[in-house]
Amino acid sequence: MARRITPESDIYDSERLGYQRSSSHKPDLIFPAETAADVREAVAHAAAHDLPVAVQATGHGLARAAEGGVLITTGRLNAVHVNPQTRTAHIEAGAPWSTVIEAAAVHGLAPLSGSAPAVGAASYTLGGGIGLMARTYGYAADHVRAVDVVTADGESHVATPDHDADLYWAMLGGRGAIGIATSLEIDLVPVTTLYGGALLFDTFDAVHAWREWLAHVPEEMTSSVAVIPFPDGRRRTQVRIAYLGEDGDSLIAPLRRHQPLTDTVKDIPYTATATIHNDPTEPAAYQSSHTLLRELPAEAVEVARNQTTNVVEIRHLGGALSRPVRPNAIGNRDAHFLYGIVTRGPEVPPVHEKTAEALEEWSTGGHALNFLYAAHATPEAVRTAFDPETYQRLRALKATYDPADLFRHTHVIEGP
Ligand SMILES: Cc1cc2nc3c(=O)[nH]c(=O)nc-3n(C[C@H](O)[C@H](O)[C@H](O)COP(=O)(O)OP(=O)(O)OC[C@H]3O[C@@H](n4cnc5c(N)ncnc54)[C@H](O)[C@@H]3O)c2cc1C
């Protein structure tokens, strides 16, 4: 029988709390899964008692916090096996990217991981996955060979493009609203080093320099910019670089001409790529929202000029992200920029709404599921993470695989 943790337990809080602290799951019962059988048992228990189910790996992407019901935690279901012959990795649901990166590097390979290695690899991938090499290789979800999934009836499926193909299609995008993945088989890429790091500038105008420079970069270059308030009261602009082509020094020379305060860009092993963004690693209460843009004119950059208390992050998309590889539900492939802001604390200050309004003119109207958190992960926003026909197909498959809406403490797919 699978282990269970109740609210009276000493480890109840440590088990339920994750990275995001603006809200948190407060279930009546936690199943700390160690095996796929534990996940099946937890889902069968929930179905038998008509209880909603939430699932959490690291809590980096909390959408809708559970009040009561069942929480399945996957932190102990975290094995990773790399097959160097097929250039694939079998990753269990709770493995963070850091484990996958280390295991793949032994064989001269790398996964399509993102800015923070502590993020859960399975959930990131099922939500799309816009990684450090995104413009070269596309979404992580486009490189999934199989998803082992437990559906709301407590049954296990191995979903591939050829077997349980509807379920495979829906899990890659629909994620936790459709079923609970217990493991994935993902492609790895032959990358051991990349030209990467960050340039830190003292001026906001460096954002414009980055924007203009993008007109000349190839798909092998994936970069982003962040404007960050520092403890000394100044705001600094950080340009993050991840490049897989030749002669990176020449390519970024126009940026270096703006005299960065610090410059860490050089050839680095893929295992050191956490240093490119240097994302915070400590759990915290924060609110984050974003707008997907078709284009980034200078006026759109200016929207951030006087935002002194929040972090602004603009990621350059496009390239291979625009081109599907295998069938899946990932949408918004027309977006060329992801413009995000982050504020500290549990409240949602007006800057989130004001920024979205100011950017509306250039917005695709869509959202990236992986970047829809907490208060901003509304059903209306989730709907825009998909193309309209895709969303209708997801709704029909939700009705097939989870007719009682057991999986509702996640990014919500409405029933038909
Ligand atoms: C600091 C930071 C950096 C980030 N960088 C990037 C980035 O570079 N690129 C990018 O694309 N995203 C990025 N993200 C977003 C991140 O990929 C998503 O939030 C992702 O969902 C987090 O997964 P998790 O397992 O760590 O989080 P969790 O909060 O544990 O899970 C998030 C969601 O996934 C669902 N889920 C979890 N496990 C399963 C499962 N086994 N089966 C089905 N559904 C499941 C849950 O229902 C939950 O809604 C970042 C987030 C943070 C906080």
Coordinates of C-alpha atoms and ligand atoms in Angstrom, one line a residue:
M1 CA 0.0 0.0 0.0
A2 CA 1.3 3.5 -0.9
R3 CA 2.4 5.8 1.9
R4 CA 0.0 8.6 3.0
I5 CA 0.6 11.8 4.8
T6 CA -2.2 13.6 6.7
P7 CA -2.3 17.3 8.0
E8 CA -1.4 16.0 11.5
S9 CA 2.0 14.7 10.3
D10 CA 5.3 16.5 11.1
I11 CA 6.3 16.4 7.4
Y12 CA 2.9 17.6 6.1
D13 CA 4.2 21.2 5.5
S14 CA 7.6 20.2 4.0
E15 CA 5.8 17.8 1.7
R16 CA 3.2 20.2 0.4
L17 CA 5.2 23.4 0.1
G18 CA 7.0 24.1 -3.1
Y19 CA 9.0 26.9 -4.7
Q20 CA 6.1 29.3 -5.2
R21 CA 4.9 30.6 -1.8
S22 CA 2.2 33.1 -2.9
S23 CA -0.2 30.2 -2.5
S24 CA 0.2 26.6 -1.7
H25 CA -1.7 23.3 -1.8
K26 CA -3.5 22.4 1.4
P27 CA -4.8 18.9 0.8
D28 CA -6.5 16.5 3.2
L29 CA -4.2 13.7 2.1
I30 CA -0.8 13.5 0.4
F31 CA 0.5 10.5 -1.5
P32 CA 4.3 10.9 -1.6
A33 CA 4.7 8.7 -4.7
E34 CA 7.8 6.5 -5.2
T35 CA 6.5 4.4 -8.0
A36 CA 3.9 4.6 -10.8
A37 CA 1.8 2.1 -8.8
D38 CA 1.7 4.7 -6.0
V39 CA 0.3 7.2 -8.4
R40 CA -2.3 4.7 -9.7
E41 CA -3.3 3.9 -6.1
A42 CA -3.7 7.6 -5.2
V43 CA -5.8 8.3 -8.3
A44 CA -8.0 5.3 -7.6
H45 CA -8.5 6.4 -4.0
A46 CA -9.4 9.9 -5.1
A47 CA -11.9 8.6 -7.7
A48 CA -13.5 6.2 -5.3
H49 CA -14.1 9.0 -2.8
D50 CA -14.9 11.7 -5.4
L51 CA -11.9 13.8 -4.3
P52 CA -10.0 16.3 -6.6
V53 CA -6.4 15.5 -7.3
A54 CA -3.4 17.9 -7.5
V55 CA 0.1 16.9 -8.5
Q56 CA 3.4 18.6 -7.6
A57 CA 7.0 18.0 -8.4
T58 CA 8.9 21.1 -7.2
G59 CA 6.2 23.7 -7.1
H60 CA 7.9 26.1 -9.6
G61 CA 4.7 26.2 -11.6
L62 CA 1.8 26.2 -9.2
A63 CA -1.4 27.2 -11.0
R64 CA -4.5 26.5 -8.8
A65 CA -3.8 25.6 -5.2
A66 CA -5.8 22.7 -3.8
E67 CA -8.0 23.2 -0.7
G68 CA -8.6 19.7 0.5
G69 CA -8.6 16.6 -1.7
V70 CA -5.5 14.6 -2.6
L71 CA -2.1 15.8 -3.5
I72 CA 0.4 13.5 -5.2
T73 CA 4.0 14.6 -4.7
T74 CA 6.5 13.2 -7.2
G75 CA 9.8 14.3 -5.7
R76 CA 10.8 10.7 -4.8
L77 CA 9.7 9.4 -8.3
N78 CA 12.9 10.9 -9.8
A79 CA 15.0 8.3 -11.6
V80 CA 16.7 9.2 -14.8
H81 CA 18.2 6.7 -17.3
V82 CA 20.1 7.8 -20.4
N83 CA 20.4 5.6 -23.5
P84 CA 23.4 7.0 -25.5
Q85 CA 22.6 4.7 -28.5
T86 CA 19.1 6.2 -29.1
R87 CA 20.1 9.6 -27.6
T88 CA 17.1 9.5 -25.3
A89 CA 16.5 9.8 -21.6
H90 CA 13.8 8.1 -19.6
I91 CA 12.9 10.6 -16.9
E92 CA 10.5 9.9 -14.0
A93 CA 7.9 12.6 -13.2
G94 CA 9.7 14.3 -10.2
A95 CA 13.2 14.6 -11.6
P96 CA 14.6 18.1 -11.8
W97 CA 16.5 19.2 -14.9
S98 CA 19.7 19.2 -12.9
T99 CA 19.6 15.4 -12.6
V100 CA 18.9 15.0 -16.3
I101 CA 21.6 17.5 -17.3
E102 CA 24.2 15.6 -15.2
A103 CA 23.2 12.1 -16.5
A104 CA 23.1 13.3 -20.1
A105 CA 26.5 15.1 -19.9
V106 CA 28.3 11.8 -19.1
H107 CA 27.4 10.7 -22.6
G108 CA 28.2 14.0 -24.4
L109 CA 24.5 14.9 -24.6
A110 CA 22.1 17.5 -23.2
P111 CA 18.4 17.9 -22.7
L112 CA 16.3 20.9 -23.9
S113 CA 16.3 22.3 -20.4
G114 CA 15.4 25.9 -19.4
S115 CA 16.9 28.7 -17.4
A116 CA 16.6 27.0 -13.9
P117 CA 17.9 23.5 -13.3
A118 CA 15.7 23.1 -10.2
V119 CA 12.5 23.1 -12.3
G120 CA 10.8 19.8 -12.8
A121 CA 11.8 18.3 -16.2
A122 CA 8.5 16.4 -16.9
S123 CA 6.1 19.2 -16.1
Y124 CA 8.2 21.8 -17.9
T125 CA 8.3 19.5 -21.0
L126 CA 4.5 18.8 -20.9
G127 CA 3.8 22.5 -20.6
G128 CA 5.9 23.3 -23.8
G129 CA 9.4 24.0 -22.5
I130 CA 11.1 27.1 -23.9
G131 CA 14.7 26.3 -23.2
L132 CA 18.2 27.7 -23.5
M133 CA 18.5 26.2 -27.0
A134 CA 14.9 26.9 -27.9
R135 CA 15.4 28.8 -31.2
T136 CA 17.7 26.0 -32.4
Y137 CA 15.7 22.9 -31.3
G138 CA 12.2 24.2 -30.6
Y139 CA 9.9 23.3 -27.7
A140 CA 11.0 20.5 -25.4
A141 CA 7.5 19.1 -25.9
D142 CA 8.3 18.6 -29.6
H143 CA 11.0 16.1 -28.6
V144 CA 9.0 13.7 -26.5
R145 CA 8.9 10.1 -27.7
A146 CA 6.5 8.6 -25.1
V147 CA 4.5 9.7 -22.0
D148 CA 3.7 7.1 -19.3
V149 CA 0.4 8.5 -17.9
V150 CA -2.1 7.5 -15.3
T151 CA -5.6 8.6 -16.3
A152 CA -8.5 9.5 -14.0
D153 CA -9.8 5.9 -14.0
G154 CA -6.5 4.8 -12.3
E155 CA -5.2 3.1 -15.5
S156 CA -1.7 3.4 -16.9
H157 CA -1.0 4.1 -20.5
V158 CA 2.1 4.4 -22.6
A159 CA 1.2 7.1 -25.0
T160 CA 3.2 7.6 -28.2
P161 CA 2.5 9.2 -31.6
D162 CA 1.4 5.6 -32.7
H163 CA -0.3 4.2 -29.6
D164 CA -2.9 6.0 -27.6
A165 CA -2.1 8.9 -29.9
D166 CA -4.9 11.2 -28.7
L167 CA -3.6 10.9 -25.2
Y168 CA 0.0 11.6 -26.3
W169 CA -1.2 14.6 -28.3
A170 CA -3.3 16.0 -25.4
M171 CA -0.7 15.4 -22.6
L172 CA 1.8 17.6 -24.5
G173 CA 0.2 20.9 -23.7
G174 CA -2.9 19.8 -21.8
R175 CA -0.6 18.2 -19.1
G176 CA -2.1 17.9 -15.6
A177 CA -5.7 18.6 -16.7
I178 CA -5.6 15.4 -18.8
G179 CA -3.7 12.9 -16.7
I180 CA -0.7 12.4 -14.4
A181 CA 2.6 11.6 -16.2
T182 CA 4.7 9.1 -14.3
S183 CA 7.6 9.3 -16.7
L184 CA 8.6 10.5 -20.2
E185 CA 11.0 9.4 -22.8
I186 CA 12.7 12.5 -24.3
D187 CA 15.2 13.2 -27.0
L188 CA 18.7 14.5 -26.0
V189 CA 20.8 16.6 -28.3
P190 CA 24.6 16.2 -28.9
V191 CA 25.7 19.3 -27.1
T192 CA 28.5 19.3 -24.5
T193 CA 29.4 23.0 -24.5
L194 CA 27.8 26.3 -25.6
Y195 CA 28.9 29.9 -25.8
G196 CA 26.9 31.4 -23.0
G197 CA 26.7 33.7 -20.1
A198 CA 25.5 37.2 -19.2
L199 CA 26.4 40.8 -20.0
L200 CA 25.3 43.2 -17.2
F201 CA 24.8 46.9 -18.1
D202 CA 24.1 49.9 -16.0
T203 CA 21.6 51.5 -18.4
F204 CA 18.1 50.7 -19.5
D205 CA 19.1 51.6 -23.0
A206 CA 20.9 48.3 -23.3
V207 CA 17.5 46.7 -23.8
H208 CA 17.3 48.7 -27.1
A209 CA 20.8 47.7 -28.1
W210 CA 19.7 44.0 -27.6
R211 CA 16.5 44.5 -29.5
E212 CA 18.3 46.1 -32.5
W213 CA 21.1 43.4 -32.4
L214 CA 18.4 40.6 -32.7
A215 CA 17.8 41.6 -36.4
H216 CA 21.2 40.0 -37.2
V217 CA 21.2 36.8 -35.1
P218 CA 20.8 33.2 -36.5
E219 CA 18.6 30.5 -35.0
E220 CA 21.6 29.1 -33.2
M221 CA 21.4 32.1 -30.9
T222 CA 18.8 32.0 -28.1
S223 CA 18.9 35.1 -25.9
S224 CA 16.8 37.1 -23.5
V225 CA 17.1 40.3 -21.5
A226 CA 16.1 41.1 -17.9
V227 CA 15.8 44.5 -16.2
I228 CA 16.4 43.9 -12.5
P229 CA 16.2 46.2 -9.5
F230 CA 19.3 45.8 -7.4
P231 CA 19.6 46.2 -3.6
D232 CA 21.6 49.5 -4.2
G233 CA 18.4 51.0 -5.7
R234 CA 19.7 51.0 -9.3
R235 CA 18.2 49.0 -12.1
R236 CA 20.5 47.0 -14.3
T237 CA 20.0 45.3 -17.6
Q238 CA 21.2 41.7 -18.0
V239 CA 21.5 40.2 -21.5
R240 CA 21.6 36.4 -21.4
I241 CA 23.3 34.5 -24.2
A242 CA 23.2 30.9 -25.3
Y243 CA 24.8 30.2 -28.7
L244 CA 25.5 27.0 -30.5
G245 CA 27.2 28.3 -33.6
E246 CA 30.7 29.4 -34.6
D247 CA 32.6 32.6 -33.6
G248 CA 30.3 33.8 -30.8
D249 CA 32.8 36.6 -30.0
S250 CA 32.1 38.3 -33.4
L251 CA 28.4 37.8 -33.1
I252 CA 28.1 39.5 -29.7
A253 CA 30.7 42.2 -30.4
P254 CA 28.0 44.9 -31.0
L255 CA 26.6 44.2 -27.5
R256 CA 30.0 44.4 -25.9
R257 CA 30.6 47.8 -27.5
H258 CA 28.0 49.2 -24.9
Q259 CA 30.6 48.5 -22.2
P260 CA 29.0 46.0 -19.8
L261 CA 29.8 46.2 -16.1
T262 CA 30.4 42.5 -16.0
D263 CA 30.7 39.9 -18.8
T264 CA 30.7 36.2 -18.2
V265 CA 30.0 35.1 -21.8
K266 CA 32.4 32.4 -22.9
D267 CA 32.5 28.7 -23.8
I268 CA 30.9 26.8 -20.9
P269 CA 30.0 23.2 -20.3
Y270 CA 26.2 22.5 -20.6
T271 CA 26.3 21.5 -16.9
A272 CA 27.1 25.1 -16.0
T273 CA 24.2 26.7 -17.9
A274 CA 22.4 27.7 -14.7
T275 CA 24.8 30.6 -14.6
I276 CA 23.3 32.2 -17.8
H277 CA 20.1 33.4 -16.1
N278 CA 21.1 33.0 -12.5
D279 CA 17.5 32.6 -11.5
P280 CA 16.7 32.8 -7.8
T281 CA 16.8 29.4 -6.1
E282 CA 15.1 30.1 -2.8
P283 CA 11.3 29.6 -2.5
A284 CA 9.5 32.9 -2.4
A285 CA 6.1 34.5 -2.8
Y286 CA 5.9 36.3 -6.1
Q287 CA 3.5 37.1 -8.9
S288 CA 4.5 36.7 -12.6
S289 CA 2.6 37.6 -15.7
H290 CA 3.5 37.7 -19.4
T291 CA 2.4 38.8 -22.8
L292 CA 3.3 37.0 -26.0
L293 CA 4.3 39.5 -28.8
R294 CA 4.4 39.2 -32.6
E295 CA 7.1 41.9 -32.7
L296 CA 9.1 44.0 -30.3
P297 CA 9.2 47.6 -31.5
A298 CA 11.1 50.3 -29.5
E299 CA 7.8 51.5 -28.1
A300 CA 7.1 48.1 -26.5
V301 CA 10.5 48.2 -24.8
E302 CA 9.7 51.7 -23.5
V303 CA 6.8 50.2 -21.6
A304 CA 9.3 48.9 -19.1
R305 CA 11.4 52.0 -18.7
N306 CA 9.9 53.4 -15.6
Q307 CA 9.0 50.1 -13.9
T308 CA 11.3 50.5 -10.9
T309 CA 10.2 47.8 -8.5
N310 CA 9.5 44.7 -10.7
V311 CA 11.7 42.5 -12.8
V312 CA 11.1 42.6 -16.6
E313 CA 12.2 39.7 -18.7
I314 CA 11.9 39.5 -22.5
R315 CA 12.8 36.2 -24.2
H316 CA 13.5 36.0 -27.9
L317 CA 11.4 33.2 -29.4
G318 CA 10.8 32.2 -33.1
G319 CA 13.3 30.0 -35.0
A320 CA 12.6 26.3 -34.4
L321 CA 9.8 27.2 -31.9
S322 CA 7.6 28.1 -34.9
R323 CA 7.9 24.6 -36.5
P324 CA 6.1 21.6 -35.0
V325 CA 8.1 18.3 -35.1
R326 CA 5.7 15.7 -33.7
P327 CA 1.9 16.2 -33.2
N328 CA 1.0 17.9 -29.9
A329 CA -1.3 20.6 -28.4
I330 CA 1.4 23.3 -28.0
G331 CA 0.1 26.6 -29.4
N332 CA 1.2 30.1 -30.1
R333 CA 3.9 29.2 -32.5
D334 CA 3.5 32.7 -34.1
A335 CA 4.9 34.4 -31.0
H336 CA 8.3 36.0 -31.4
F337 CA 8.8 37.4 -27.9
L338 CA 7.7 36.5 -24.4
Y339 CA 7.5 39.7 -22.3
G340 CA 7.2 38.9 -18.6
I341 CA 7.2 40.8 -15.4
V342 CA 7.7 39.5 -11.8
T343 CA 6.8 41.3 -8.6
R344 CA 7.6 40.1 -5.1
G345 CA 4.9 39.2 -2.5
P346 CA 1.6 37.4 -2.6
E347 CA -0.5 40.4 -3.9
V348 CA -0.9 41.3 -7.6
P349 CA 0.0 45.0 -8.0
P350 CA -1.5 47.0 -10.8
V351 CA 1.7 46.9 -12.9
H352 CA 0.7 43.5 -14.2
E353 CA -2.6 44.6 -15.8
K354 CA -1.1 48.0 -16.9
T355 CA 1.8 46.2 -18.7
A356 CA -0.6 43.8 -20.5
E357 CA -2.7 46.8 -21.6
A358 CA 0.3 48.8 -22.8
L359 CA 1.5 45.8 -24.8
E360 CA -1.9 44.9 -26.3
E361 CA -1.1 46.5 -29.7
W362 CA 1.7 44.0 -30.3
S363 CA 0.3 41.0 -28.5
T364 CA -0.6 37.7 -30.2
G365 CA -3.4 37.4 -27.6
G366 CA -1.9 34.1 -26.4
H367 CA -0.1 32.9 -23.4
A368 CA 2.6 30.2 -22.8
L369 CA 1.2 27.6 -20.4
N370 CA 4.5 27.2 -18.5
F371 CA 4.6 30.9 -17.6
L372 CA 1.0 31.1 -16.3
Y373 CA 1.3 31.0 -12.5
A374 CA -1.0 31.4 -9.5
A375 CA -3.4 34.4 -9.9
H376 CA -2.7 34.7 -13.6
A377 CA -3.4 31.0 -14.4
T378 CA -7.1 31.7 -14.9
P379 CA -9.2 29.4 -17.2
E380 CA -9.5 32.3 -19.7
A381 CA -5.7 32.7 -19.8
V382 CA -5.2 28.9 -20.1
R383 CA -7.6 28.9 -23.1
T384 CA -5.3 31.3 -24.9
A385 CA -2.4 29.0 -24.5
F386 CA -3.9 26.9 -27.3
D387 CA -5.1 27.5 -30.9
P388 CA -8.9 27.6 -30.9
E389 CA -9.3 24.2 -32.7
T390 CA -6.7 22.7 -30.4
Y391 CA -8.6 23.9 -27.3
Q392 CA -11.8 22.4 -28.6
R393 CA -10.1 19.0 -29.2
L394 CA -8.6 19.2 -25.7
R395 CA -12.0 19.8 -24.2
A396 CA -13.4 16.7 -25.9
L397 CA -10.4 14.6 -24.7
K398 CA -10.8 16.0 -21.2
A399 CA -14.4 14.7 -21.3
T400 CA -13.1 11.3 -22.5
Y401 CA -10.2 10.9 -20.1
D402 CA -11.4 12.8 -17.0
P403 CA -15.2 13.2 -17.2
A404 CA -15.6 13.9 -13.4
D405 CA -12.9 16.6 -13.6
L406 CA -10.8 14.9 -11.0
F407 CA -7.7 16.8 -12.2
R408 CA -9.0 20.3 -11.6
H409 CA -6.3 21.7 -9.3
T410 CA -4.0 22.6 -12.2
H411 CA -4.2 24.7 -15.4
V412 CA -7.9 24.2 -16.1
I413 CA -9.2 22.7 -19.4
E414 CA -13.0 23.3 -19.3
G415 CA -15.3 20.4 -20.1
P416 CA -17.4 20.5 -23.2
Ligands
LIG1 C1 12.7 30.2 -11.7 C2 11.9 29.6 -12.9 C3 12.5 29.5 -14.1 C4 11.7 28.9 -15.2 N1 12.3 28.8 -16.4 C5 11.6 28.3 -17.4 C6 12.2 28.2 -18.7 O1 13.3 28.6 -19.0 N2 11.4 27.7 -19.7 C7 10.1 27.3 -19.5 O2 9.4 26.8 -20.4 N3 9.6 27.4 -18.3 C8 10.3 27.9 -17.3 N4 9.7 28.0 -16.0 C9 8.3 27.5 -15.9 C10 8.3 26.1 -15.5 O3 8.7 25.3 -16.6 C11 6.9 25.6 -15.2 O4 6.4 26.4 -14.2 C12 6.8 24.1 -14.9 O5 5.5 23.7 -14.9 C13 7.4 23.9 -13.5 O6 7.3 22.5 -13.3 P1 7.6 21.9 -11.8 O7 7.3 20.5 -11.9 O8 8.9 22.4 -11.4 O9 6.4 22.7 -11.0 P2 5.1 22.1 -10.2 O10 4.5 23.4 -9.6 O11 5.4 21.0 -9.4 O12 4.1 21.7 -11.4 C14 3.6 22.7 -12.3 C15 2.3 22.2 -12.9 O13 2.6 21.0 -13.7 C16 1.6 20.0 -13.4 N5 2.3 18.8 -13.2 C17 3.4 18.5 -12.3 N6 3.7 17.3 -12.4 C18 2.9 16.7 -13.3 C19 2.8 15.3 -13.8 N7 3.6 14.4 -13.3 N8 1.9 15.1 -14.7 C20 1.0 16.1 -15.1 N9 1.1 17.3 -14.7 C21 2.0 17.6 -13.8 C22 0.9 20.4 -12.1 O14 -0.4 20.1 -12.2 C23 1.2 21.9 -12.0 O15 0.1 22.6 -12.5 C24 10.4 28.5 -15.0 C25 9.8 28.7 -13.7 C26 10.5 29.2 -12.6 C27 9.9 29.5 -11.3

